[in-house]
Short mmCIF file of C-alpha atoms and ligand atoms in Angstrom, two decimals:
data_model
loop_
_atom_site.label_atom_id
_atom_site.label_comp_id
_atom_site.label_asym_id
_atom_site.label_seq_id
_atom_site.Cartn_x
_atom_site.Cartn_y
_atom_site.Cartn_z
CA UNK A 1 -91.04 -88.84 -3.58
CA UNK A 2 -90.02 -86.49 -6.40
CA UNK A 3 -86.80 -84.50 -5.86
CA UNK A 4 -87.06 -81.28 -3.85
CA UNK A 5 -85.94 -79.34 -6.91
CA UNK A 6 -89.25 -80.21 -8.61
CA UNK A 7 -91.61 -80.03 -5.66
CA UNK A 8 -90.73 -76.85 -3.74
CA UNK A 9 -89.44 -73.33 -4.35
CA UNK A 10 -88.31 -70.27 -2.43
CA UNK A 11 -90.78 -67.56 -3.42
CA UNK A 12 -90.33 -64.71 -0.98
CA UNK A 13 -87.52 -63.01 0.92
CA UNK A 14 -87.49 -60.07 3.31
CA UNK A 15 -85.23 -58.26 5.74
CA UNK A 16 -85.87 -55.87 8.58
CA UNK A 17 -83.76 -52.76 8.84
CA UNK A 18 -80.37 -53.91 10.19
CA UNK A 19 -77.51 -52.45 12.20
CA UNK A 20 -78.48 -50.47 15.28
CA UNK A 21 -82.29 -50.46 15.37
CA UNK A 22 -83.23 -49.37 18.90
CA UNK A 23 -86.80 -48.51 17.89
CA UNK A 24 -87.68 -52.20 17.28
CA UNK A 25 -88.07 -55.19 19.58
CA UNK A 26 -87.02 -58.67 18.45
CA UNK A 27 -90.62 -59.58 17.56
CA UNK A 28 -90.99 -56.36 15.58
CA UNK A 29 -87.78 -57.06 13.67
CA UNK A 30 -88.97 -60.59 12.84
CA UNK A 31 -92.39 -59.29 11.94
CA UNK A 32 -90.90 -56.63 9.62
CA UNK A 33 -88.84 -59.31 7.87
CA UNK A 34 -91.86 -61.65 7.61
CA UNK A 35 -94.18 -59.03 6.08
CA UNK A 36 -91.42 -57.95 3.68
CA UNK A 37 -91.11 -61.57 2.52
CA UNK A 38 -94.89 -61.87 2.09
CA UNK A 39 -95.03 -58.64 0.05
CA UNK A 40 -92.11 -59.85 -2.02
CA UNK A 41 -93.94 -63.11 -2.80
CA UNK A 42 -97.37 -61.58 -3.24
CA UNK A 43 -98.80 -63.60 -0.36
CA UNK A 44 -100.56 -62.72 2.88
CA UNK A 45 -100.13 -64.06 6.40
CA UNK A 46 -103.33 -66.12 5.83
CA UNK A 47 -101.43 -68.15 3.20
CA UNK A 48 -98.85 -69.29 5.75
CA UNK A 49 -99.52 -72.73 7.26
CA UNK A 50 -96.01 -73.59 8.42
CA UNK A 51 -93.49 -71.70 10.52
CA UNK A 52 -89.83 -72.29 11.38
CA UNK A 53 -87.68 -70.08 13.55
CA UNK A 54 -84.56 -70.31 15.75
CA UNK A 55 -84.00 -69.61 19.45
CA UNK A 56 -82.93 -66.10 20.45
CA UNK A 57 -80.67 -64.92 23.26
CA UNK A 58 -82.05 -61.47 24.04
CA UNK A 59 -85.26 -62.57 25.74
CA UNK A 60 -86.27 -65.83 27.42
CA UNK A 61 -88.70 -67.49 25.01
CA UNK A 62 -90.24 -70.76 26.11
CA UNK A 63 -91.03 -72.09 22.63
CA UNK A 64 -89.76 -69.66 20.01
CA UNK A 65 -91.82 -71.08 17.10
CA UNK A 66 -94.96 -70.80 19.24
CA UNK A 67 -94.14 -67.27 20.35
CA UNK A 68 -93.45 -66.08 16.82
CA UNK A 69 -96.39 -67.92 15.20
CA UNK A 70 -98.78 -66.59 17.82
CA UNK A 71 -97.45 -63.04 17.46
CA UNK A 72 -97.89 -63.18 13.69
CA UNK A 73 -101.33 -64.77 13.95
CA UNK A 74 -100.32 -67.94 12.11
CA UNK A 75 -102.21 -71.20 12.71
CA UNK A 76 -99.52 -73.64 11.56
CA UNK A 77 -100.06 -77.17 10.34
CA UNK A 78 -96.31 -77.44 10.86
CA UNK A 79 -94.07 -75.53 13.25
CA UNK A 80 -90.57 -75.98 14.55
CA UNK A 81 -87.78 -74.24 16.43
CA UNK A 82 -84.54 -75.19 14.84
CA UNK A 83 -81.03 -74.69 16.20
CA UNK A 84 -77.92 -75.62 14.25
CA UNK A 85 -76.25 -72.46 15.52
CA UNK A 86 -74.79 -70.63 12.50
CA UNK A 87 -75.96 -73.38 10.15
CA UNK A 88 -79.60 -72.69 11.06
CA UNK A 89 -80.30 -70.38 8.11
CA UNK A 90 -79.57 -73.02 5.47
CA UNK A 91 -81.19 -75.74 7.59
CA UNK A 92 -84.45 -73.76 7.92
CA UNK A 93 -84.83 -73.78 4.13
CA UNK A 94 -84.18 -77.52 3.98
CA UNK A 95 -86.64 -78.27 6.78
CA UNK A 96 -89.26 -76.05 5.17
CA UNK A 97 -88.72 -77.86 1.88
CA UNK A 98 -89.17 -81.26 3.53
CA UNK A 99 -92.32 -80.12 5.32
CA UNK A 100 -93.84 -78.94 2.04
CA UNK A 101 -92.63 -81.90 -0.02
CA UNK A 102 -94.08 -84.36 2.48
CA UNK A 103 -97.48 -82.71 2.24
CA UNK A 104 -97.47 -81.60 5.86
CA UNK A 105 -98.18 -78.04 4.80
CA UNK A 106 -98.21 -75.81 1.73
CA UNK A 107 -96.38 -72.61 2.54
CA UNK A 108 -93.71 -72.20 5.23
CA UNK A 109 -92.50 -68.92 6.66
CA UNK A 110 -88.90 -69.15 7.96
CA UNK A 111 -87.91 -66.20 10.09
CA UNK A 112 -85.02 -65.47 12.44
CA UNK A 113 -83.17 -62.58 14.03
CA UNK A 114 -83.11 -60.42 17.13
CA UNK A 115 -82.10 -57.05 18.56
CA UNK A 116 -78.72 -58.36 19.71
CA UNK A 117 -76.95 -55.00 19.63
CA UNK A 118 -79.69 -52.88 21.20
CA UNK A 119 -80.62 -55.43 23.84
CA UNK A 120 -77.02 -55.90 24.92
CA UNK A 121 -73.88 -53.84 24.69
CA UNK A 122 -71.26 -55.29 22.35
CA UNK A 123 -69.36 -56.39 25.48
CA UNK A 124 -72.32 -58.18 27.06
CA UNK A 125 -73.21 -59.78 23.71
CA UNK A 126 -69.65 -61.13 23.57
CA UNK A 127 -70.01 -62.50 27.11
CA UNK A 128 -73.41 -64.03 26.33
CA UNK A 129 -72.00 -65.73 23.25
CA UNK A 130 -68.93 -66.98 25.18
CA UNK A 131 -71.19 -68.50 27.84
CA UNK A 132 -73.85 -69.82 25.48
CA UNK A 133 -72.24 -73.21 25.04
CA UNK A 134 -69.86 -72.71 22.09
CA UNK A 135 -67.19 -73.74 24.59
CA UNK A 136 -67.69 -76.84 26.77
CA UNK A 137 -69.06 -75.64 30.11
CA UNK A 138 -66.73 -77.85 32.18
CA UNK A 139 -63.67 -78.49 30.06
CA UNK A 140 -63.30 -75.17 28.21
CA UNK A 141 -65.24 -72.24 29.67
CA UNK A 142 -63.18 -72.23 32.92
CA UNK A 143 -60.08 -71.34 30.86
CA UNK A 144 -61.66 -68.15 29.50
CA UNK A 145 -61.95 -68.54 25.71
CA UNK A 146 -64.03 -66.11 23.68
CA UNK A 147 -66.04 -67.55 20.80
CA UNK A 148 -63.36 -65.78 18.76
CA UNK A 149 -60.65 -67.70 20.68
CA UNK A 150 -62.05 -70.98 19.38
CA UNK A 151 -61.68 -69.67 15.83
CA UNK A 152 -58.28 -68.21 16.69
CA UNK A 153 -57.13 -71.73 17.56
CA UNK A 154 -58.18 -72.79 14.05
CA UNK A 155 -56.47 -69.79 12.46
CA UNK A 156 -53.22 -70.37 14.37
CA UNK A 157 -53.10 -74.02 13.34
CA UNK A 158 -53.99 -73.15 9.73
CA UNK A 159 -51.13 -70.65 9.63
CA UNK A 160 -48.78 -73.27 11.08
CA UNK A 161 -49.76 -76.07 8.72
CA UNK A 162 -50.23 -74.13 5.50
CA UNK A 163 -48.46 -70.80 5.88
CA UNK A 164 -51.71 -68.84 5.78
CA UNK A 165 -51.02 -65.21 6.71
CA UNK A 166 -52.76 -62.47 8.67
CA UNK A 167 -52.78 -60.38 5.48
CA UNK A 168 -54.67 -63.14 3.64
CA UNK A 169 -57.28 -63.26 6.38
CA UNK A 170 -57.49 -59.46 6.24
CA UNK A 171 -58.20 -59.73 2.52
CA UNK A 172 -61.42 -61.61 3.36
CA UNK A 173 -62.57 -58.79 5.65
CA UNK A 174 -61.70 -56.12 3.08
CA UNK A 175 -63.44 -57.92 0.20
CA UNK A 176 -66.62 -58.58 2.17
CA UNK A 177 -66.66 -54.98 3.42
CA UNK A 178 -66.45 -53.88 -0.19
CA UNK A 179 -69.55 -55.95 -0.91
CA UNK A 180 -71.41 -54.46 2.06
CA UNK A 181 -70.85 -50.97 0.66
CA UNK A 182 -72.97 -52.02 -2.33
CA UNK A 183 -75.77 -53.26 -0.05
CA UNK A 184 -78.11 -50.44 1.01
CA UNK A 185 -79.23 -52.51 4.03
CA UNK A 186 -75.80 -53.20 5.58
CA UNK A 187 -74.59 -52.33 9.07
CA UNK A 188 -71.15 -51.11 7.92
CA UNK A 189 -70.92 -48.22 5.51
CA UNK A 190 -67.22 -47.31 5.31
CA UNK A 191 -64.46 -49.08 3.37
CA UNK A 192 -61.48 -50.66 5.13
CA UNK A 193 -57.99 -51.57 3.92
CA UNK A 194 -55.82 -54.60 4.61
CA UNK A 195 -53.53 -52.36 6.65
CA UNK A 196 -56.46 -51.15 8.76
CA UNK A 197 -57.48 -54.75 9.47
CA UNK A 198 -53.90 -55.62 10.44
CA UNK A 199 -53.71 -52.51 12.65
CA UNK A 200 -57.06 -53.15 14.37
CA UNK A 201 -56.82 -54.23 18.03
CA UNK A 202 -55.72 -57.80 18.69
CA UNK A 203 -58.64 -59.63 20.30
CA UNK A 204 -57.36 -63.19 20.58
CA UNK A 205 -54.27 -63.88 18.49
CA UNK A 206 -54.06 -64.09 15.55
CA UNK A 207 -57.58 -62.64 15.20
CA UNK A 208 -58.00 -58.87 15.29
CA UNK A 209 -61.09 -56.77 15.64
CA UNK A 210 -61.84 -56.70 11.90
CA UNK A 211 -61.37 -60.46 11.56
CA UNK A 212 -64.47 -60.85 13.74
CA UNK A 213 -68.20 -60.65 12.95
CA UNK A 214 -70.31 -57.67 13.92
CA UNK A 215 -72.95 -57.59 16.62
CA UNK A 216 -76.14 -56.24 15.02
CA UNK A 217 -79.89 -55.89 15.25
CA UNK A 218 -81.79 -57.44 12.39
CA UNK A 219 -84.03 -60.22 11.14
CA UNK A 220 -84.49 -62.10 7.88
CA UNK A 221 -87.35 -64.15 6.46
CA UNK A 222 -88.00 -66.44 3.51
CA UNK A 223 -91.03 -68.28 2.22
CA UNK A 224 -90.98 -71.80 0.80
CA UNK A 225 -94.00 -73.19 -1.02
CA UNK A 226 -95.09 -75.89 -3.49
CA UNK A 227 -93.49 -75.58 -6.91
CA UNK A 228 -96.88 -75.70 -8.65
CA UNK A 229 -98.04 -72.78 -6.53
CA UNK A 230 -94.81 -70.86 -6.98
CA UNK A 231 -95.45 -70.44 -10.70
CA UNK A 232 -98.38 -68.08 -10.05
CA UNK A 233 -96.59 -65.83 -7.59
CA UNK A 234 -94.82 -62.50 -8.09
CA UNK A 235 -91.20 -63.60 -8.23
CA UNK A 236 -89.16 -66.01 -10.27
CA UNK A 237 -89.10 -69.16 -8.09
CA UNK A 238 -85.73 -70.30 -6.79
CA UNK A 239 -85.27 -74.07 -6.57
CA UNK A 240 -83.36 -76.16 -4.07
CA UNK A 241 -81.10 -78.32 -6.21
CA UNK A 242 -78.80 -79.77 -3.59
CA UNK A 243 -78.39 -79.94 0.14
CA UNK A 244 -76.08 -81.56 2.67
CA UNK A 245 -75.18 -81.62 6.34
CA UNK A 246 -71.81 -82.34 7.93
CA UNK A 247 -70.59 -82.69 11.50
CA UNK A 248 -67.00 -83.23 12.64
CA UNK A 249 -67.09 -82.51 16.39
CA UNK A 250 -69.03 -80.56 18.95
CA UNK A 251 -66.22 -78.77 20.81
CA UNK A 252 -62.83 -77.43 19.76
CA UNK A 253 -61.02 -79.36 22.49
CA UNK A 254 -62.21 -82.71 21.17
CA UNK A 255 -61.85 -82.05 17.44
CA UNK A 256 -59.32 -84.46 15.95
CA UNK A 257 -58.13 -81.78 13.49
CA UNK A 258 -58.90 -78.09 13.67
CA UNK A 259 -58.13 -77.38 10.04
CA UNK A 260 -60.64 -79.82 8.52
CA UNK A 261 -64.37 -79.37 8.92
CA UNK A 262 -67.70 -81.06 8.27
CA UNK A 263 -68.04 -78.77 5.25
CA UNK A 264 -66.23 -81.50 3.30
CA UNK A 265 -69.21 -83.81 3.83
CA UNK A 266 -71.97 -81.21 3.56
CA UNK A 267 -70.49 -79.90 0.31
CA UNK A 268 -69.92 -83.35 -1.17
CA UNK A 269 -73.54 -84.33 -0.51
CA UNK A 270 -74.94 -81.05 -1.85
CA UNK A 271 -72.94 -81.24 -5.09
CA UNK A 272 -73.84 -84.91 -5.58
CA UNK A 273 -77.54 -84.24 -5.07
CA UNK A 274 -77.50 -81.20 -7.37
CA UNK A 275 -75.49 -83.01 -10.04
CA UNK A 276 -73.36 -79.94 -10.69
CA UNK A 277 -69.65 -79.16 -10.31
CA UNK A 278 -67.73 -76.34 -8.67
CA UNK A 279 -67.16 -74.67 -12.02
CA UNK A 280 -70.94 -74.35 -12.41
CA UNK A 281 -71.34 -72.23 -9.26
CA UNK A 282 -71.70 -68.54 -10.09
CA UNK A 283 -71.76 -67.12 -6.58
CA UNK A 284 -71.04 -68.53 -3.11
CA UNK A 285 -72.62 -67.11 0.03
CA UNK A 286 -70.20 -68.46 2.62
CA UNK A 287 -70.67 -68.12 6.36
CA UNK A 288 -68.17 -65.54 7.58
CA UNK A 289 -68.27 -65.36 11.38
CA UNK A 290 -64.51 -64.86 11.23
CA UNK A 291 -62.19 -64.34 8.28
CA UNK A 292 -60.54 -67.75 8.77
CA UNK A 293 -63.96 -69.41 8.44
CA UNK A 294 -64.22 -68.36 4.79
CA UNK A 295 -60.75 -69.73 4.03
CA UNK A 296 -61.52 -73.12 5.60
CA UNK A 297 -64.90 -73.30 3.83
CA UNK A 298 -63.40 -72.55 0.41
CA UNK A 299 -61.01 -75.45 0.94
CA UNK A 300 -63.43 -77.92 2.48
CA UNK A 301 -66.22 -77.22 0.01
CA UNK A 302 -63.65 -77.99 -2.69
CA UNK A 303 -63.25 -74.61 -4.41
CA UNK A 304 -59.51 -74.99 -3.85
CA UNK A 305 -57.13 -77.57 -2.39
CA UNK A 306 -56.57 -77.91 1.35
CA UNK A 307 -54.09 -75.28 2.45
CA UNK A 308 -54.63 -73.06 -0.60
CA UNK A 309 -57.53 -71.04 0.82
CA UNK A 310 -55.23 -68.21 1.89
CA UNK A 311 -53.93 -67.73 -1.63
CA UNK A 312 -57.42 -68.19 -3.09
CA UNK A 313 -58.85 -65.14 -1.30
CA UNK A 314 -56.14 -62.85 -2.66
CA UNK A 315 -56.11 -60.82 -5.85
CA UNK A 316 -59.83 -60.14 -5.98
CA UNK A 317 -60.80 -63.75 -6.78
CA UNK A 318 -63.61 -63.79 -4.18
CA UNK A 319 -64.73 -60.22 -4.94
CA UNK A 320 -67.53 -59.19 -7.27
CA UNK A 321 -66.12 -59.51 -10.78
CA UNK A 322 -63.71 -62.23 -9.59
CA UNK A 323 -63.61 -65.94 -10.27
CA UNK A 324 -65.99 -66.79 -7.40
CA UNK A 325 -67.77 -63.83 -5.78
CA UNK A 326 -68.23 -64.71 -2.09
CA UNK A 327 -70.77 -63.38 0.40
CA UNK A 328 -71.91 -60.58 -1.86
CA UNK A 329 -74.26 -58.88 0.63
CA UNK A 330 -71.49 -58.18 3.12
CA UNK A 331 -72.04 -61.12 5.46
CA UNK A 332 -71.63 -61.29 9.19
CA UNK A 333 -68.40 -59.34 8.94
CA UNK A 334 -69.98 -56.21 7.47
CA UNK A 335 -73.73 -56.49 6.74
CA UNK A 336 -75.51 -58.01 9.74
CA UNK A 337 -74.85 -60.44 12.56
CA UNK A 338 -77.82 -60.72 14.92
CA UNK A 339 -76.83 -64.14 16.35
CA UNK A 340 -78.39 -67.38 15.11
CA UNK A 341 -80.30 -65.68 12.32
CA UNK A 342 -77.10 -64.24 10.82
CA UNK A 343 -76.59 -67.04 8.33
CA UNK A 344 -80.09 -66.58 6.97
CA UNK A 345 -79.10 -63.33 5.24
CA UNK A 346 -76.71 -65.43 3.14
CA UNK A 347 -79.65 -67.51 1.88
CA UNK A 348 -81.59 -64.37 1.01
CA UNK A 349 -78.64 -63.00 -0.93
CA UNK A 350 -78.34 -66.26 -2.85
CA UNK A 351 -82.01 -65.94 -3.87
CA UNK A 352 -81.58 -62.27 -4.77
CA UNK A 353 -78.59 -63.04 -7.00
CA UNK A 354 -80.47 -65.82 -8.81
CA UNK A 355 -83.44 -63.52 -9.45
CA UNK A 356 -81.11 -60.86 -10.82
CA UNK A 357 -82.24 -58.40 -8.14
CA UNK A 358 -78.93 -57.69 -6.39
CA UNK A 359 -78.63 -54.30 -8.09
CA UNK A 360 -75.16 -52.78 -7.75
CA UNK A 361 -73.70 -56.07 -6.57
CA UNK A 362 -75.40 -58.35 -9.09
CA UNK A 363 -73.29 -61.23 -10.39
CA UNK A 364 -73.95 -61.28 -14.14
CA UNK A 365 -76.18 -64.15 -15.31
CA UNK A 366 -76.05 -65.92 -11.94
CA UNK A 367 -77.74 -69.31 -12.44
CA UNK A 368 -76.39 -71.35 -9.54
CA UNK A 369 -75.67 -70.19 -6.01
CA UNK A 370 -74.05 -72.15 -3.21
CA UNK A 371 -75.02 -71.06 0.29
CA UNK A 372 -73.16 -72.38 3.29
CA UNK A 373 -73.85 -72.16 7.00
CA UNK A 374 -71.44 -73.10 9.78
CA UNK A 375 -72.34 -73.61 13.41
CA UNK A 376 -70.28 -74.07 16.55
CA UNK A 377 -66.57 -73.87 15.86
CA UNK A 378 -66.48 -75.17 12.26
CA UNK A 379 -68.44 -78.03 13.78
CA UNK A 380 -71.84 -78.34 12.11
CA UNK A 381 -72.41 -77.50 8.47
CA UNK A 382 -75.33 -77.05 6.13
CA UNK A 383 -74.83 -76.45 2.41
CA UNK A 384 -77.51 -75.49 -0.12
CA UNK A 385 -77.20 -75.29 -3.88
CA UNK A 386 -79.91 -73.04 -5.29
CA UNK A 387 -80.89 -72.56 -8.92
CA UNK A 388 -82.78 -69.87 -10.81
CA UNK B 1 -53.25 -65.19 40.62
CA UNK B 2 -56.90 -64.39 40.66
CA UNK B 3 -59.54 -67.08 40.52
CA UNK B 4 -60.63 -68.40 37.16
CA UNK B 5 -64.37 -68.44 36.93
CA UNK B 6 -66.84 -69.89 36.28
CA UNK B 7 -65.70 -73.14 37.84
CA UNK B 8 -66.83 -76.47 36.42
CA UNK B 9 -69.81 -78.27 37.95
CA UNK B 10 -68.95 -81.97 37.72
CA UNK B 11 -71.70 -84.48 36.96
CA UNK B 12 -71.78 -88.29 37.08
CA UNK B 13 -70.15 -88.47 33.63
CA UNK B 14 -67.25 -86.15 34.46
CA UNK B 15 -66.80 -86.63 38.22
CA UNK B 16 -63.80 -89.02 37.89
CA UNK B 17 -61.90 -86.40 35.88
CA UNK B 18 -62.42 -83.66 38.44
CA UNK B 19 -61.81 -85.93 41.43
CA UNK B 20 -58.48 -87.01 39.94
CA UNK B 21 -57.55 -83.41 39.11
CA UNK B 22 -58.21 -82.44 42.71
CA UNK B 23 -55.67 -85.13 43.66
CA UNK B 24 -53.29 -83.53 41.11
CA UNK B 25 -53.69 -86.39 38.67
CA UNK B 26 -54.78 -86.32 35.05
CA UNK B 27 -57.12 -89.23 34.32
CA UNK B 28 -58.92 -89.90 31.06
CA UNK B 29 -61.43 -92.51 29.92
CA UNK B 30 -59.90 -95.54 28.18
CA UNK B 31 -61.54 -98.29 26.17
CA UNK B 32 -61.10 -101.79 27.55
CA UNK B 33 -61.43 -103.33 24.07
CA UNK B 34 -59.06 -101.27 21.90
CA UNK B 35 -57.12 -99.70 24.85
CA UNK B 36 -57.27 -96.24 23.26
CA UNK B 37 -57.90 -93.14 25.34
CA UNK B 38 -60.53 -90.55 24.41
CA UNK B 39 -61.71 -87.19 25.69
CA UNK B 40 -64.23 -85.64 26.33
CA UNK B 41 -66.06 -88.44 28.19
CA UNK B 42 -68.63 -90.48 26.25
CA UNK B 43 -70.90 -93.49 26.66
CA UNK B 44 -68.99 -95.48 24.06
CA UNK B 45 -65.46 -95.52 22.67
CA UNK B 46 -65.31 -93.14 19.66
CA UNK B 47 -62.69 -95.43 18.07
CA UNK B 48 -64.42 -98.82 18.21
CA UNK B 49 -67.85 -98.30 19.76
CA UNK B 50 -67.18 -100.49 22.79
CA UNK B 51 -69.09 -99.40 25.90
CA UNK B 52 -66.68 -100.93 28.39
CA UNK B 53 -64.75 -97.85 29.51
CA UNK B 54 -62.70 -97.02 32.58
CA UNK B 55 -60.64 -94.12 33.86
CA UNK B 56 -56.84 -94.33 33.83
CA UNK B 57 -54.01 -91.93 34.62
CA UNK B 58 -52.14 -90.49 31.64
CA UNK B 59 -48.59 -89.17 31.54
CA UNK B 60 -49.65 -85.54 31.52
CA UNK B 61 -47.15 -84.94 28.73
CA UNK B 62 -47.95 -83.61 25.32
CA UNK B 63 -47.42 -80.76 22.91
CA UNK B 64 -49.15 -77.54 21.99
CA UNK B 65 -51.48 -78.33 19.06
CA UNK B 66 -52.72 -74.75 18.81
CA UNK B 67 -52.95 -71.67 21.02
CA UNK B 68 -54.30 -68.16 21.21
CA UNK B 69 -53.31 -65.23 23.37
CA UNK B 70 -56.50 -63.67 24.71
CA UNK B 71 -56.27 -59.89 25.03
CA UNK B 72 -59.95 -59.16 25.51
CA UNK B 73 -61.58 -61.21 28.24
CA UNK B 74 -65.04 -62.73 27.68
CA UNK B 75 -66.23 -61.42 31.05
CA UNK B 76 -65.14 -59.33 34.01
CA UNK B 77 -63.98 -62.38 35.94
CA UNK B 78 -61.24 -63.06 33.39
CA UNK B 79 -60.31 -59.41 32.78
CA UNK B 80 -57.56 -59.16 35.43
CA UNK B 81 -55.67 -62.02 33.77
CA UNK B 82 -55.24 -60.72 30.20
CA UNK B 83 -53.19 -61.42 28.25
CA UNK B 84 -53.48 -65.17 28.88
CA UNK B 85 -52.77 -68.19 26.72
CA UNK B 86 -55.60 -70.61 25.90
CA UNK B 87 -54.27 -73.71 24.19
CA UNK B 88 -55.29 -77.05 22.77
CA UNK B 89 -52.78 -79.65 23.93
CA UNK B 90 -52.31 -82.96 22.12
CA UNK B 91 -51.54 -85.48 24.84
CA UNK B 92 -48.96 -88.18 24.12
CA UNK B 93 -51.77 -90.72 24.61
CA UNK B 94 -53.70 -89.19 21.69
CA UNK B 95 -56.62 -87.09 22.91
CA UNK B 96 -56.66 -83.32 22.72
CA UNK B 97 -57.93 -81.01 25.43
CA UNK B 98 -58.36 -77.31 25.94
CA UNK B 99 -56.33 -75.75 28.71
CA UNK B 100 -54.44 -72.68 29.85
CA UNK B 101 -50.65 -72.42 29.55
CA UNK B 102 -48.94 -71.13 32.65
CA UNK B 103 -45.44 -69.98 33.59
CA UNK B 104 -44.65 -68.95 30.03
CA UNK B 105 -44.58 -65.57 28.29
CA UNK B 106 -47.16 -65.39 25.47
CA UNK B 107 -44.39 -64.58 22.98
CA UNK B 108 -42.56 -67.81 23.83
CA UNK B 109 -45.47 -70.11 23.00
CA UNK B 110 -45.15 -72.13 19.78
CA UNK B 111 -47.14 -74.93 18.19
CA UNK B 112 -45.24 -78.14 18.91
CA UNK B 113 -43.88 -76.91 22.24
CA UNK B 114 -43.53 -79.80 24.70
CA UNK B 115 -45.71 -79.25 27.77
CA UNK B 116 -46.61 -81.06 30.94
CA UNK B 117 -49.63 -80.88 33.17
CA UNK B 118 -49.74 -78.67 36.23
CA UNK B 119 -52.60 -78.07 38.62
CA UNK B 120 -54.18 -74.98 40.09
CA UNK B 121 -56.29 -75.45 43.21
CA UNK B 122 -59.26 -73.11 42.92
CA UNK B 123 -61.14 -73.89 46.13
CA UNK B 124 -61.77 -76.80 48.50
CA UNK B 125 -63.51 -78.80 45.79
CA UNK B 126 -62.02 -77.80 42.46
CA UNK B 127 -58.59 -78.05 40.90
CA UNK B 128 -58.01 -77.07 37.26
CA UNK B 129 -55.43 -78.85 35.12
CA UNK B 130 -53.15 -76.34 33.36
CA UNK B 131 -50.02 -76.96 31.32
CA UNK B 132 -46.49 -75.56 31.55
CA UNK B 133 -43.38 -75.95 29.44
CA UNK B 134 -41.91 -79.46 29.92
CA UNK B 135 -38.85 -79.53 32.12
CA UNK B 136 -39.60 -76.08 33.54
CA UNK B 137 -40.79 -75.27 36.99
CA UNK B 138 -40.78 -72.00 38.88
ZN1 ZN C 401 -62.31 -98.70 21.67
#
């Protein structure tokens, strides 16, 4: 089989309106994203013969890929519901690529998202997430951890081992908020300062309110098709150069080390497959469920040494115009976090940057983008390296 | 103290752990081949792959590997207890586990603090292992 970089391409991307969108159901949000991606590609729903989606938490869906495909009127030769938690966005692209490359189908629609904020209050969304299995039902949930507590355990240990500071974590939130302000479709619209992050309410020490992802409504979609077909479509095709998965544990309580993640493995594989180095990467769309996540990913993906992630995020290095612009659409911290689909917006932003369509937040001459998804508590990882 | 909920529902894989805890004992699975302990329970030893496993008591001693003070409870049932300390304890026998620290002010918790197991009886069937500062008892 020829490499994925020569056989498939991402040809369409689309987002629903995000933030608080009470006028749309989950299916309407997904449908809006799907049609936006089709328009972007210059395709119609009749061209779609494969569909991948993720589970949702706002409604009980028996077979999400069947529900979504049926709603959109797609008769798929390939369909799948995929769940790698926060790593699902990157994994959907890889699965779509494999389905196309194997000849199973020609054109796959990947779509995910839900009305998490409208369907639940922020408080009930937090409870749903805490009880959704991120913590072990028997050995962890009875002790009362939030999802954020699991990441707080990582942050606390990282601070202890490497001297990482609350101000460094705050810098991640501030930088990514700055990026969101340049994204017209972002949930958050006001700037924040490091001091405001540090002064925000303590949720689960050392993580404060602004160290934590949003709860949003929103959906994102992308279309993957055959490379030979991609050439005739509206947009410059974006190729999948490298890809890797990594898994270090399933639950925080059984992780041998909380400061080292499966991103080491997923990154190593993706770079090896792409045949490029870190210096070649122009922009990195890193999963940012919490500020500490970005610091650990920068280290484990190899953009800096272990323990130096805190220093790396300071001084504008991960901001637009810096050495490695990170999560340029505003991420889960400031653009949109509708649950499992959240990491998919990172993929879309990677594509947008490589096409040169990121407008006010465009990274000049971006040729290579790394996109990283993280699921569980830095447990399961999916890395993509995309090329213009 | 108010009840911690939701309580665990033991299954055939985890029953020995919860039965021991209800007898105020901490028992973990141990590999008969390499003699190492592991946790959470599995079908095979994560160290050597051997499937000959049995449950043995551990010392109940260890140290705080990491911790977080929870100020905002995940649900109403935990709300009366905030702030509380959720910790990962590294047992002297090797495995880590998640737990709650008890009988200690949140400000006094440190990584590396020596701790020992304690037990909180929740109802007629369930007892939760917690940890307190070693050498301390109220
Ligand atoms: Zn063994």
